[in-house]
Amino acid sequence: MLAMNYRGPYRVRADHKPDPVIEHPGDAIVRVTRACICGSDLHLYHGLVPDTRVGTTFGHEFVGIVEEVGSEVTKLKVGDHVLVPFNVFCGSCFFCQRELYGNCHNTNPQASAVGGIYGYSHTAGGYDGGQAEFVRVPMADVGPTVIPADLHEDDAVLLTDALPTGYQAAEMGDIAEGDTVVVFGAGPVGIFAAKSAWLMGAGRVIVVDHVEYRLDFVRRYAQCEVINFREVDDMALHIKKMTDWLGADVCIDAVGCEAAGNAMQTLTGPYTMLQAGSATVLHWCINSVRKGGNVSIVGVYGPTFNAVPIGNALNKGLTLRMNQASVKRHLPRLIEHIQAGRIDPKQIITHRVPLEEVADAYHIFSSKLDNCIKTVLIPPSARQTRAVAATALN
Amino acid sequence: MSHHTHEHGHEHAHEHAHGRNDLAVFQHGRPPVDRSAIQGWGADLDRKNRPAYPMERMPQRLDAPLTQPEPQAQHVEVLVSPERPHMTPLFGSPQPPSGLSGMLRRAAFKTTENDVRHWLLLLLADRVNVVEGLAEDLARGHVPNIFAEMGIKAEWEHNRVGLVKKVAVAAAVAGVGYYLLKRRGER
Ligand SMILES: [Zn+2]
Ligand SMILES: [Zn+2]
């Protein structure tokens, strides 16, 4: 099959690899029809995630058609059109029993901090991802959700990570009515966090980034105020000026370890790896939120350590909340929101690229070229099916 | 602002869902936004509508068997964090440790996730693995097109000026380097 193949930092290509096989009676093999590139894939692409082995296939945001099921699979059938949450999870361990599906204890031998994630290095379990024609999906009766007939496939693929992660970011901010919510990062997750903040009753939503086309998009899409941090001297001061000198009620980090905006952080983080990436946005969140406020973190950081102003967080009495999204528990409510027209996720997709051109797709997304917000990769087999269907219609 | 308690939020959730613009909420001195103009405003104001509230929720709503999955058959070497007692029932099997990078990874897994050496050794192994990847390509008779792998086609299409600049800077650096080396050689 054709699959994305990681060769080293900033180097990927489409390659022929052996098809995945059923390795456990609970597995399914899914034929991928769409796979997104995620902002967090860039941390892998830039070589920042430990134990990212050469030859790995990335991709934790995908939808597809069930091609084959293991002997113990009872609910999923061959031919089902499914969306697959990015978490690989068992449904039965201590953490899954508490609906913490992003923290499953049974799917990642290599680390105990994070559960299994498709195509996200061996630190996240060593599973190959969905930027390929086929992918192995463990615990097929537990993870995948059959896509409702009236749900667009492009909306479905955004339900595998970007939308639930943005929504959970807002949820962890514990937004109360009228709250001022500042979202750092106008990428897909930040865009959906801003949108979700309104659903939870925010009074004011402000999004911070430096990529002008993304700020333009989020201003229209999420009806929010925007700040270009390149035009701001000091973020905490600026947010305080905007909020009667109190600070925001909730700050959300939807950026993670590759934040721009502070030369010292960039030097000690992504460049020299003296810390696990740049902690710029953590500083901004802790220092811009009001006393007693909430900071919600969904941006991804490395496993070692970051220098953060924890003393300020203490003195301000902050609540810090963070997690990988527990995608499965959000799906029913988010599907309702899409069906009710409260949120239209597919609008953020700017690029549809054949899987064969994966190297260019990564470069465009990584370098923010061509006004890119969200890229969807389409494997050749999915394109052929589509062409046949189109001919049949004509 | 959280001048409203959570209980207050619950009582009035249904009203807010229909957009109560008359409610003068203190928003740091700014007039309240026109909530009716924001699609879905307040639909999840009531915490009962928030699917991950509270964070730990029992019993789980997912219809899943509560028995431990049977162990996946293991055919390749899988490294296991010392912070857990044994192999997990499920794991990914691609790219087992091999070569020099594999030796480094095995060494890394002698230390815990709590030990920074664990992560530094893994990052070192990743860099070694890149060289192994190049060697493996060449051994298969495949000369990797590194520029294509880095997306030079997209760079040419969407950032021609930037690409030209990068090439010019690289050429200048190479030129200066060559000149310095040559001068050194002449002395
Ligand atoms: Zn993602
Ligand atoms: Zn579990």
XYZ file of C-alpha atoms and ligand atoms in Angstrom:
583
model
C 0.000 0.000 0.000
C 0.964 3.630 -0.304
C 1.794 5.311 3.001
C 3.466 8.372 4.410
C 7.002 7.494 5.515
C 9.005 9.585 8.007
C 12.701 9.735 7.099
C 13.974 12.335 9.568
C 13.299 15.907 10.668
C 11.601 17.866 7.825
C 11.795 14.795 5.564
C 8.807 12.672 4.665
C 7.700 10.871 1.513
C 4.977 8.629 0.151
C 6.269 5.073 -0.073
C 5.076 1.558 -0.677
C 4.820 -0.406 2.564
C 3.330 -3.808 3.417
C -0.406 -3.731 4.168
C -1.241 -3.863 7.888
C -2.688 -7.141 9.170
C -5.002 -8.175 12.014
C -2.717 -8.700 15.023
C -5.326 -9.103 17.734
C -8.827 -10.604 17.561
C -10.278 -7.196 18.456
C -8.579 -5.414 15.523
C -10.011 -4.059 12.313
C -8.259 -2.959 9.142
C -9.669 0.312 7.849
C -9.264 1.556 4.269
C -8.590 5.246 4.723
C -10.667 7.688 2.680
C -9.375 10.890 4.271
C -6.561 11.690 6.708
C -5.680 15.115 8.058
C -2.313 16.570 8.917
C -2.519 17.949 12.452
C -0.578 20.774 14.062
C 0.789 18.221 16.512
C 2.120 16.157 13.574
C 4.488 19.066 13.058
C 6.199 18.315 16.390
C 6.955 14.855 15.001
C 7.893 16.275 11.587
C 10.351 18.661 13.244
C 11.953 15.801 15.177
C 10.928 17.064 18.629
C 9.098 13.990 19.945
C 11.444 11.367 21.456
C 11.313 7.851 19.962
C 10.017 8.888 16.545
C 11.479 6.061 14.488
C 12.449 6.387 10.841
C 9.936 4.522 8.681
C 6.932 5.413 10.867
C 3.646 6.455 9.255
C 2.001 9.444 10.940
C -1.659 10.362 11.001
C -4.050 10.261 13.953
C -6.987 11.989 12.239
C -8.628 9.699 9.706
C -11.890 8.231 8.493
C -12.404 5.227 6.270
C -14.201 2.038 5.426
C -13.845 -1.165 7.424
C -12.035 -3.634 5.186
C -11.524 -6.586 7.530
C -12.389 -7.416 11.159
C -10.802 -9.735 13.726
C -12.595 -12.783 15.133
C -13.798 -11.032 18.292
C -15.229 -7.936 16.644
C -19.005 -7.993 16.962
C -20.282 -4.457 16.461
C -18.279 -3.246 13.489
C -18.935 -4.793 10.065
C -16.944 -4.864 6.851
C -18.122 -1.917 4.767
C -18.971 0.337 7.730
C -17.916 3.944 7.206
C -16.189 4.979 10.412
C -14.451 7.880 12.070
C -11.640 6.763 14.348
C -10.809 8.840 17.454
C -7.090 9.579 17.662
C -6.827 7.750 21.010
C -6.083 4.030 20.920
C -7.997 2.850 24.002
C -9.349 -0.330 25.523
C -12.566 0.837 27.199
C -12.009 -1.310 30.280
C -8.940 -0.179 32.237
C -8.992 1.982 35.380
C -8.842 5.169 33.309
C -11.237 4.152 30.527
C -13.783 3.248 33.224
C -13.625 6.906 34.252
C -14.113 8.026 30.624
C -10.500 9.166 30.420
C -10.047 7.520 27.032
C -7.039 9.683 26.239
C -5.291 8.158 29.256
C -5.848 4.464 28.562
C -3.442 2.258 30.503
C -3.612 -0.789 28.226
C -2.457 0.482 24.851
C 0.995 1.985 25.309
C 3.828 -0.148 26.698
C 6.496 2.490 26.054
C 5.150 5.151 28.403
C 2.800 5.439 31.324
C 2.059 9.156 31.017
C 0.265 9.035 27.669
C -2.093 6.443 26.219
C -1.862 5.050 22.702
C -2.192 7.460 19.775
C -2.229 6.461 16.095
C 0.924 7.467 14.229
C 2.409 9.458 17.059
C 5.831 7.888 17.746
C 6.692 4.969 19.989
C 6.292 7.260 22.980
C 2.575 7.004 22.163
C 2.545 3.244 21.639
C 4.292 2.768 18.285
C 1.134 2.412 16.191
C 1.247 3.344 12.525
C -1.116 6.137 11.581
C -3.745 6.793 8.969
C -1.814 8.851 6.402
C -1.872 5.674 4.324
C -4.234 3.532 2.294
C -4.837 1.113 5.159
C -4.441 1.244 8.915
C -4.692 -1.234 11.767
C -7.360 -0.147 14.270
C -7.124 -2.003 17.613
C -10.205 -2.441 19.853
C -12.472 -1.961 16.850
C -15.658 -2.409 18.896
C -14.639 0.373 21.256
C -12.841 3.175 19.384
C -14.446 3.771 15.975
C -17.848 5.421 15.553
C -19.981 4.700 12.491
C -20.488 8.007 10.649
C -24.186 8.976 10.682
C -25.658 9.098 7.172
C -26.317 12.836 7.319
C -22.816 13.739 8.501
C -20.376 14.966 5.860
C -17.149 13.002 5.660
C -15.130 16.222 6.020
C -16.957 17.001 9.272
C -16.367 13.431 10.418
C -12.601 13.617 9.933
C -12.472 16.796 12.036
C -14.309 14.919 14.802
C -11.323 12.583 15.244
C -9.236 15.250 17.000
C -9.377 18.940 16.073
C -12.976 19.687 17.081
C -13.133 17.545 20.256
C -9.737 18.860 21.370
C -10.823 22.472 20.848
C -14.112 21.778 22.582
C -12.437 20.037 25.519
C -10.030 22.967 25.808
C -12.991 25.269 26.354
C -14.632 22.760 28.672
C -11.515 22.476 30.853
C -11.555 26.274 31.134
C -14.813 25.749 33.087
C -16.300 28.785 31.336
C -19.090 30.531 33.241
C -21.616 32.888 31.725
C -20.081 36.123 30.498
C -16.463 35.025 30.962
C -13.696 36.628 28.946
C -11.828 33.814 27.224
C -8.447 34.272 25.553
C -7.377 31.530 23.143
C -3.702 31.418 22.176
C -3.283 29.938 18.704
C -5.505 30.373 15.638
C -4.846 26.918 14.209
C -7.683 24.403 13.860
C -7.788 23.584 17.597
C -7.716 27.247 18.631
C -10.433 28.070 16.094
C -12.688 25.344 17.513
C -11.845 26.338 21.104
C -12.995 29.899 20.336
C -16.196 28.654 18.757
C -16.818 26.291 21.707
C -16.267 29.106 24.219
C -19.398 30.809 22.858
C -21.358 27.546 23.115
C -20.435 27.506 26.804
C -21.695 31.032 27.325
C -18.578 33.190 27.125
C -19.147 36.947 27.127
C -16.051 37.781 25.169
C -13.662 35.672 23.076
C -10.218 36.883 22.021
C -7.837 34.871 19.810
C -4.082 35.522 19.687
C -1.727 34.501 16.863
C 0.733 36.119 14.462
C -0.336 34.549 11.173
C -2.539 37.252 9.696
C -4.622 35.042 7.364
C -5.480 32.752 10.270
C -6.546 35.707 12.418
C -8.750 36.913 9.543
C -10.312 33.492 9.289
C -11.011 33.040 12.998
C -12.418 36.571 13.319
C -15.066 35.699 10.739
C -15.554 32.038 11.614
C -15.761 32.362 15.392
C -17.005 35.983 15.569
C -14.229 36.833 17.998
C -11.750 39.642 18.625
C -8.173 38.997 17.518
C -4.698 40.092 18.569
C -1.585 39.829 16.414
C 1.133 39.316 19.022
C 3.749 40.796 16.695
C 2.001 44.124 17.268
C 2.016 43.746 21.059
C 4.970 44.530 23.314
C 3.912 42.607 26.370
C 1.086 40.098 26.198
C 0.104 40.118 29.887
C -0.011 43.922 29.947
C -2.045 44.007 26.749
C -4.644 41.508 28.000
C -4.899 43.397 31.288
C -5.504 46.673 29.469
C -8.255 44.972 27.516
C -9.920 43.629 30.671
C -10.097 46.589 33.082
C -6.707 45.558 34.499
C -8.053 42.296 35.888
C -6.917 39.752 33.337
C -8.955 37.205 31.397
C -11.163 34.742 33.250
C -9.931 31.832 31.165
C -6.777 31.402 29.076
C -6.415 28.499 26.649
C -3.111 27.232 25.243
C -3.863 25.802 21.802
C -0.275 26.124 20.573
C 2.129 23.915 22.514
C 5.854 23.527 22.349
C 6.626 25.328 19.084
C 5.226 28.714 19.991
C 6.859 31.731 18.383
C 6.863 35.126 20.068
C 9.806 34.956 22.463
C 13.358 34.645 21.154
C 14.744 33.295 24.449
C 12.103 30.551 24.593
C 12.652 29.627 20.947
C 16.397 29.414 21.544
C 16.184 27.280 24.694
C 13.271 25.215 23.363
C 12.989 24.093 19.735
C 16.539 25.183 18.781
C 18.773 23.859 21.546
C 16.311 21.589 23.372
C 17.401 22.835 26.789
C 13.711 22.544 27.552
C 10.971 20.494 25.900
C 10.035 23.209 23.435
C 9.106 26.824 23.899
C 7.002 27.646 26.961
C 5.992 31.082 25.631
C 2.270 30.395 25.624
C 2.351 28.909 29.131
C 3.933 32.163 30.324
C 1.315 34.196 28.492
C -1.543 32.098 29.888
C -0.371 32.183 33.507
C 0.492 35.872 33.400
C -2.567 37.070 31.440
C -5.306 35.237 33.309
C -6.972 36.920 36.261
C -6.400 35.863 39.849
C -8.445 32.767 40.613
C -8.830 32.166 36.865
C -8.495 28.996 34.830
C -5.757 27.994 32.435
C -6.546 25.168 30.032
C -3.734 23.512 28.095
C -4.199 21.321 25.030
C -1.068 22.353 23.138
C 1.412 19.485 23.102
C 4.693 19.672 25.069
C 7.621 17.306 25.254
C 8.043 14.853 28.117
C 11.100 16.366 29.801
C 10.604 19.790 31.335
C 9.699 23.394 30.596
C 10.488 26.537 32.539
C 7.119 27.943 33.588
C 6.237 30.665 36.140
C 4.626 28.267 38.580
C 5.139 30.756 41.423
C 2.862 33.249 39.687
C 0.295 30.542 39.181
C 0.412 29.838 42.911
C 0.244 33.478 43.941
C -2.698 34.062 41.622
C -4.578 31.003 42.826
C -4.967 29.592 39.356
C -6.527 26.344 38.313
C -4.443 24.647 35.627
C -6.214 21.937 33.656
C -4.894 19.936 30.750
C -5.266 16.629 28.958
C -5.217 14.888 25.643
C -8.813 14.968 24.465
C -10.999 12.036 25.428
C -12.508 12.067 21.951
C -15.086 9.310 22.272
C -17.019 10.955 25.103
C -17.426 14.196 23.149
C -18.725 12.672 19.931
C -22.486 12.417 20.615
C -22.774 16.050 21.741
C -20.531 17.396 18.986
C -22.451 15.482 16.314
C -25.628 17.132 17.716
C -23.988 20.546 17.404
C -23.048 19.878 13.776
C -26.491 18.522 12.916
C -28.139 21.548 14.567
C -25.949 23.876 12.500
C -24.271 25.419 15.551
C -20.881 24.551 14.207
C -19.668 23.796 10.681
C -16.234 22.197 11.060
C -15.446 21.474 7.406
C -15.134 25.199 6.628
C -11.619 25.158 8.054
C -10.333 22.711 5.415
C -8.235 24.701 2.963
C -6.200 21.996 1.237
C -7.021 18.623 -0.287
C -3.871 16.878 -1.392
C -3.245 13.446 -2.943
C -1.344 11.210 -0.513
C 1.410 10.929 -3.128
C 2.235 14.616 -2.498
C 2.580 14.238 1.257
C 6.021 15.888 1.364
C 4.689 19.092 -0.174
C 1.594 18.964 2.018
C 3.728 18.826 5.179
C 5.942 21.624 3.985
C 2.987 23.886 3.128
C 1.377 23.267 6.521
C 4.627 23.592 8.463
C 5.688 26.818 6.742
C 2.131 28.261 6.709
C 2.243 28.739 2.934
C -0.726 29.310 0.626
C -3.029 30.455 3.492
C -3.149 26.898 4.803
C -5.332 26.129 7.832
C -6.194 22.435 7.540
C -4.918 19.875 5.066
C -6.648 16.647 4.144
C -4.700 13.871 2.428
C -6.627 11.625 0.070
C -5.188 8.183 -0.755
C -5.282 7.044 -4.400
C -7.759 4.220 -3.704
C -10.245 6.700 -2.197
C -9.934 8.959 -5.228
C -10.639 6.084 -7.646
C -13.788 5.084 -5.751
C -14.933 8.666 -5.886
C -14.281 8.922 -9.631
C -16.227 5.696 -10.248
C -19.123 6.997 -8.131
C -19.120 10.278 -10.055
C -19.173 8.452 -13.407
C -22.043 6.277 -12.187
C -24.034 9.391 -11.327
C -23.495 10.943 -14.750
C -16.517 36.982 34.859
C -17.572 34.401 37.349
C -19.879 36.634 39.356
C -22.470 34.039 38.585
C -22.242 30.849 40.507
C -22.611 27.558 38.749
C -26.023 27.050 40.339
C -27.162 30.289 38.788
C -25.986 28.989 35.440
C -28.080 25.859 35.862
C -31.287 27.695 36.782
C -31.219 29.981 33.808
C -29.605 27.726 31.279
C -32.727 27.312 29.158
C -33.317 31.055 29.042
C -29.753 31.797 28.041
C -29.988 29.229 25.333
C -32.560 31.508 23.737
C -30.279 34.511 24.119
C -31.102 36.857 26.986
C -29.651 40.110 25.766
C -31.164 42.109 28.612
C -28.905 40.457 31.171
C -26.259 43.051 31.922
C -23.212 40.911 32.573
C -20.144 42.721 33.814
C -17.540 42.246 31.123
C -14.674 44.378 32.197
C -16.583 47.562 31.357
C -17.527 46.511 27.845
C -21.105 46.270 26.644
C -22.341 42.690 26.388
C -22.073 41.140 22.944
C -25.236 40.504 20.971
C -25.635 36.877 21.895
C -28.438 36.206 19.465
C -25.993 36.965 16.640
C -23.672 34.180 17.773
C -24.712 30.799 16.481
C -25.367 28.392 19.332
C -24.447 30.848 22.088
C -24.944 29.239 25.479
C -26.052 25.840 24.146
C -23.635 24.221 26.600
C -23.811 26.849 29.324
C -25.444 24.264 31.534
C -22.684 21.947 32.652
C -25.014 18.996 32.262
C -24.613 19.514 28.508
C -20.828 19.385 28.649
C -19.775 15.847 27.753
C -16.572 15.747 29.790
C -17.909 17.373 32.924
C -16.835 16.334 35.471
C -13.505 15.118 34.143
C -13.725 11.695 35.774
C -17.114 10.204 35.245
C -18.346 6.832 36.484
C -19.921 4.635 35.425
C -18.832 5.252 31.880
C -21.551 5.689 29.279
C -19.665 3.749 26.630
C -21.045 0.292 26.009
C -17.751 -1.596 26.327
C -16.918 -4.927 27.951
C -15.294 -4.352 31.334
C -12.862 -7.220 30.957
C -9.173 -6.784 30.333
C -8.412 -7.331 26.607
C -6.566 -10.562 25.891
C -2.875 -10.061 25.152
C -1.810 -9.356 21.593
C 0.602 -11.982 20.230
C 4.102 -10.576 20.260
C 6.363 -11.265 17.276
C 8.752 -8.322 17.509
C 10.779 -6.694 20.247
C 8.756 -4.068 22.121
C 10.367 -1.868 24.742
C 8.469 -1.427 27.986
C 8.578 1.507 30.351
C 9.998 0.495 33.751
C 7.137 2.503 35.239
C 4.750 -0.373 34.512
C 5.065 -3.963 35.731
C 4.559 -5.784 32.419
C 3.631 -5.607 28.780
C 0.319 -3.969 27.918
C -2.302 -6.178 26.211
C -2.146 -3.930 23.116
C 0.814 -2.337 21.396
C 2.068 -1.139 18.026
C 4.385 -3.535 16.213
C 5.920 -1.467 13.371
C 9.571 -0.344 13.430
C 10.974 -2.528 16.230
C 14.322 -1.350 17.612
C 17.261 -2.264 15.387
C 20.888 -1.343 14.779
C 22.785 1.229 16.780
C 19.641 3.313 17.363
C 17.988 0.180 18.725
C 20.838 -0.312 21.204
C 20.439 3.280 22.359
C 16.695 2.829 22.730
C 17.169 -0.345 24.774
C 19.546 1.584 27.019
C 16.991 4.395 27.310
C 14.361 1.950 28.529
C 16.597 0.960 31.443
C 15.678 4.330 32.919
C 12.193 5.558 33.762
C 10.128 8.324 32.179
C 10.935 10.212 35.358
C 14.628 10.206 34.436
C 15.660 12.823 31.893
C 18.374 10.525 30.520
C 15.584 8.305 29.196
C 14.369 11.067 26.884
C 17.784 12.389 25.905
C 18.943 8.901 24.892
C 15.803 8.452 22.818
C 16.361 11.781 21.051
C 19.956 10.753 20.352
C 18.705 7.408 19.013
C 16.299 9.299 16.727
C 19.204 11.252 15.182
C 21.294 8.094 14.716
C 18.230 6.458 13.173
C 18.111 9.161 10.465
C 21.595 8.160 9.297
C 20.578 4.493 9.425
C 17.553 5.396 7.316
C 19.783 6.965 4.659
C 22.064 3.916 4.659
C 19.051 1.619 4.379
C 17.730 3.591 1.389
C 21.106 3.415 -0.364
C 21.438 -0.293 0.408
C 18.116 -0.824 -1.393
C 19.515 1.115 -4.340
C 17.259 4.072 -3.630
C 18.945 7.469 -3.604
C 16.541 9.580 -1.573
C 15.583 12.899 -3.129
C 16.048 14.891 0.046
C 14.819 18.142 -1.491
C 11.630 16.478 -2.663
C 11.190 14.940 0.807
C 11.448 18.430 2.269
C 8.738 19.722 -0.058
C 10.816 21.857 -2.413
C 8.075 21.708 -5.040
C 5.630 23.423 -2.667
C 8.306 25.917 -1.646
C 8.860 26.776 -5.327
C 5.123 27.156 -5.943
C 4.189 29.141 -2.852
C 7.343 30.788 -1.537
C 9.575 31.395 -4.554
C 11.106 34.551 -3.110
C 11.885 32.802 0.168
C 13.427 29.846 -1.647
C 15.608 32.081 -3.802
C 16.747 33.941 -0.685
C 17.586 30.694 1.106
C 19.573 29.439 -1.888
C 21.366 32.805 -2.169
C 22.263 32.797 1.538
C 23.471 29.187 1.339
C 25.535 30.004 -1.752
C 27.029 33.074 -0.048
C 27.924 31.092 3.085
C 29.489 28.356 0.962
C 31.373 30.981 -1.077
C 32.773 32.743 1.986
C 33.731 29.403 3.502
C 35.515 28.372 0.317
C 37.365 31.712 0.158
C 38.494 31.436 3.808
C 39.666 27.860 3.340
C 41.515 28.790 0.185
C 43.228 31.762 1.881
C 44.235 29.545 4.764
C 45.650 27.023 2.328
C 47.656 29.717 0.522
C 49.359 30.955 3.679
Zn -4.440 16.037 15.738
Zn -8.159 1.724 28.696
